[in-house]
Amino acid sequence: DAKTTQPPSMDCAEGRAANLPCNHSTISGNEYVYWYRQIHSQGPQYIIHGLKNNETNEMASLIITEDRKSSTLILPHATLRDTAVYYCIVRAGGSQGNLIFGKGTKLSVKP
Amino acid sequence: EPEVTQTPSHQVTQMGQEVILRCVPISNHLYFYWYRQILGQKVEFLVSFYNNEISEKSEIFDDQFSVERPDGSNFTLKIRSTKLEDSAMYFCASRGQGRSGANVLTFGAGSRLTVL
């Protein structure tokens, strides 16, 4: 699976957009980009995923560059409850296998 | 919204004792997983399970660990003889057969295991 690189930490002001970057320069054509988050010690929570196109759901938007070597997760109006560790994971679709979690980005949303 | 349910939420056990952690995956899901997270460390994959057999396991998942789906609803993780280093939060996850084949896992809230 392609390796991902994320900044270890980021701050964001409450109410502003949080833009979390992820590099995955060795991604291959059948690999999806997934974003999960973990709030404190809770179970990881799925946010969004994409293959080539930008995606949006009720939680976030995912912007994938045209060459697919990087992506950005956007939380449009961050709240204090969005403080969490955010994981960018790359994995081939259709596999029965697992997702490998890295260290992620610790996002701190400040009042 | 459908949930993955894990019990117990916290278990304290003595070293060398057997522990069974239980999970009720989402009812129409077909793929099941166990992960663990030692305090302050990464979420680590242990094992995946599909069609009543292990489909993938990590090097952590040694002979002390086993998984079972005994009755079509529960999915259990057994640690045969616990060690101090097994102290961790254990997360169960499940996945349906998504149309895109994407690996969208739903995780439970976790079971905290403390080995004394």
XYZ file of N, CA, C and O in Angstrom, chain A residues 32 34 36 38 40-46 49 87 91-103, chain B residues 31 33 35 37 39 42-43 45 48 50 55-56 89 91 95 100-105 107-110 112:
208
model
N -7.704 3.821 -3.119
C -8.549 4.881 -2.620
C -7.799 5.673 -1.548
O -6.920 5.144 -0.863
N -8.628 7.335 2.016
C -9.622 7.343 3.086
C -9.188 8.335 4.162
O -8.007 8.491 4.446
N -10.119 9.061 8.222
C -10.775 8.702 9.473
C -10.298 9.672 10.539
O -9.272 10.330 10.372
N -10.042 10.115 15.069
C -10.196 9.502 16.378
C -10.247 10.618 17.412
O -9.267 11.359 17.583
N -10.207 11.660 21.053
C -9.682 11.139 22.325
C -9.441 9.640 22.200
O -8.731 9.204 21.305
N -9.994 8.811 23.009
C -9.742 7.364 22.963
C -10.899 6.595 22.355
O -10.996 5.390 22.524
N -11.761 7.292 21.617
C -12.899 6.615 21.013
C -12.444 5.798 19.803
O -11.305 5.926 19.339
N -13.327 4.970 19.280
C -13.014 4.227 18.071
C -12.864 5.154 16.883
O -13.519 6.197 16.811
N -11.976 4.819 15.940
C -11.848 5.649 14.736
C -13.194 5.796 14.036
O -14.006 4.875 14.011
N -13.397 6.975 13.475
C -14.659 7.309 12.816
C -14.381 7.614 11.355
O -13.522 8.456 11.042
N -15.104 6.947 10.466
C -14.975 7.211 9.036
C -15.452 8.626 8.718
O -16.491 9.077 9.248
N -14.084 9.205 1.684
C -13.068 8.563 0.858
C -13.263 8.972 -0.587
O -14.350 9.442 -0.975
N -6.589 10.755 10.309
C -5.747 9.788 9.611
C -6.087 9.770 8.123
O -7.249 9.616 7.751
N -5.480 2.698 0.377
C -5.661 1.241 0.318
C -6.384 0.896 -0.964
O -7.294 1.601 -1.386
N -6.021 -0.241 -1.546
C -6.678 -0.679 -2.776
C -8.129 -1.039 -2.512
O -8.463 -1.636 -1.498
N -8.978 -0.670 -3.434
C -10.373 -1.038 -3.337
C -10.571 -2.505 -3.617
O -9.762 -3.139 -4.276
N -11.659 -3.066 -3.086
C -12.006 -4.451 -3.362
C -11.211 -5.457 -2.576
O -11.442 -6.656 -2.683
N -10.279 -5.015 -1.760
C -9.506 -5.983 -0.977
C -10.281 -6.334 0.291
O -11.079 -5.548 0.780
N -10.038 -7.510 0.806
C -10.662 -7.900 2.062
C -9.864 -7.386 3.242
O -10.251 -7.547 4.372
N -8.726 -6.816 2.934
C -7.792 -6.507 4.001
C -8.119 -5.262 4.776
O -9.122 -4.590 4.567
N -7.197 -5.000 5.634
C -7.427 -3.992 6.643
C -6.940 -2.626 6.197
O -6.320 -2.478 5.148
N -7.197 -1.635 7.018
C -6.630 -0.306 6.864
C -5.485 -0.155 7.848
O -5.605 -0.554 9.000
N -4.377 0.407 7.377
C -3.217 0.620 8.231
C -3.204 2.068 8.678
O -3.159 2.981 7.841
N -3.237 2.278 9.981
C -3.249 3.633 10.541
C -1.827 4.083 10.825
O -1.047 3.360 11.436
N -1.516 5.313 10.395
C -0.253 5.935 10.762
C -0.439 6.768 12.020
O -1.317 6.489 12.833
N 0.401 7.789 12.146
C 0.322 8.646 13.336
C -0.701 9.762 13.164
O -1.146 10.355 14.134
N -17.505 -8.419 6.687
C -16.080 -8.416 7.016
C -15.913 -7.872 8.430
O -16.538 -6.870 8.781
N -13.144 -7.120 11.847
C -11.760 -6.779 12.151
C -11.583 -6.561 13.648
O -12.504 -6.118 14.340
N -8.660 -4.444 15.997
C -7.502 -3.569 16.095
C -7.217 -3.357 17.574
O -8.088 -3.562 18.420
N -5.004 -0.547 20.407
C -4.255 0.699 20.563
C -3.703 0.749 21.975
O -4.471 0.914 22.943
N -1.898 2.600 24.927
C -2.035 3.994 25.337
C -0.936 4.867 24.747
O 0.256 4.588 24.907
N -0.134 4.148 18.139
C -0.984 4.073 16.952
C -2.047 2.995 17.091
O -1.915 2.060 17.873
N -3.076 3.117 16.278
C -4.060 2.048 16.137
C -3.418 0.960 15.273
O -2.981 1.229 14.151
N -3.505 -2.907 13.464
C -4.323 -3.993 12.944
C -3.918 -5.311 13.602
O -2.736 -5.599 13.768
N -8.304 -9.742 10.341
C -9.556 -9.576 9.608
C -10.171 -10.956 9.377
O -9.465 -11.966 9.303
N -13.447 -13.115 7.364
C -14.484 -13.104 6.329
C -14.860 -14.525 6.001
O -13.994 -15.407 5.928
N -8.856 -13.849 7.180
C -8.385 -13.505 5.841
C -7.009 -12.830 5.880
O -6.261 -12.921 4.919
N -6.700 -12.173 6.980
C -5.399 -11.538 7.115
C -5.109 -11.343 8.609
O -6.032 -11.113 9.386
N -6.463 -0.681 24.396
C -7.855 -0.570 23.958
C -7.997 -1.443 22.726
O -7.179 -1.345 21.801
N -10.352 -2.479 19.559
C -11.462 -2.007 18.741
C -11.890 -3.089 17.764
O -11.065 -3.672 17.062
N -17.446 -4.204 8.134
C -17.599 -3.564 6.825
C -18.583 -4.357 5.992
O -18.555 -5.588 6.006
N -18.676 0.153 -4.333
C -17.411 0.543 -4.921
C -16.277 -0.373 -4.494
O -15.165 -0.255 -4.999
N -16.541 -1.272 -3.541
C -15.473 -2.110 -3.013
C -14.585 -1.385 -2.045
O -13.574 -1.915 -1.609
N -14.962 -0.171 -1.680
C -14.115 0.612 -0.793
C -14.161 0.065 0.631
O -15.148 -0.514 1.070
N -13.063 0.251 1.328
C -12.917 -0.256 2.699
C -13.426 0.757 3.710
O -12.648 1.409 4.389
N -14.737 0.908 3.800
C -15.309 1.811 4.788
C -15.674 0.994 6.007
O -16.640 0.245 6.007
N -14.856 1.121 7.036
C -15.048 0.362 8.255
C -15.812 1.183 9.280
O -15.587 2.392 9.416
N -16.262 1.341 13.290
C -15.605 0.882 14.499
C -16.531 0.964 15.705
O -17.397 1.851 15.790
N -16.303 0.056 16.649
C -16.964 0.147 17.932
C -16.243 1.126 18.849
O -15.188 1.672 18.489
N -16.808 1.312 20.029
C -16.248 2.270 20.989
C -15.024 1.717 21.710
O -14.301 2.464 22.364
N -14.805 0.413 21.602
C -13.608 -0.184 22.182
C -13.845 -0.854 23.518
O -14.796 -0.552 24.240
N -11.474 -1.590 26.863
C -10.172 -1.342 27.482
C -9.782 -2.544 28.326
O -10.540 -2.940 29.228
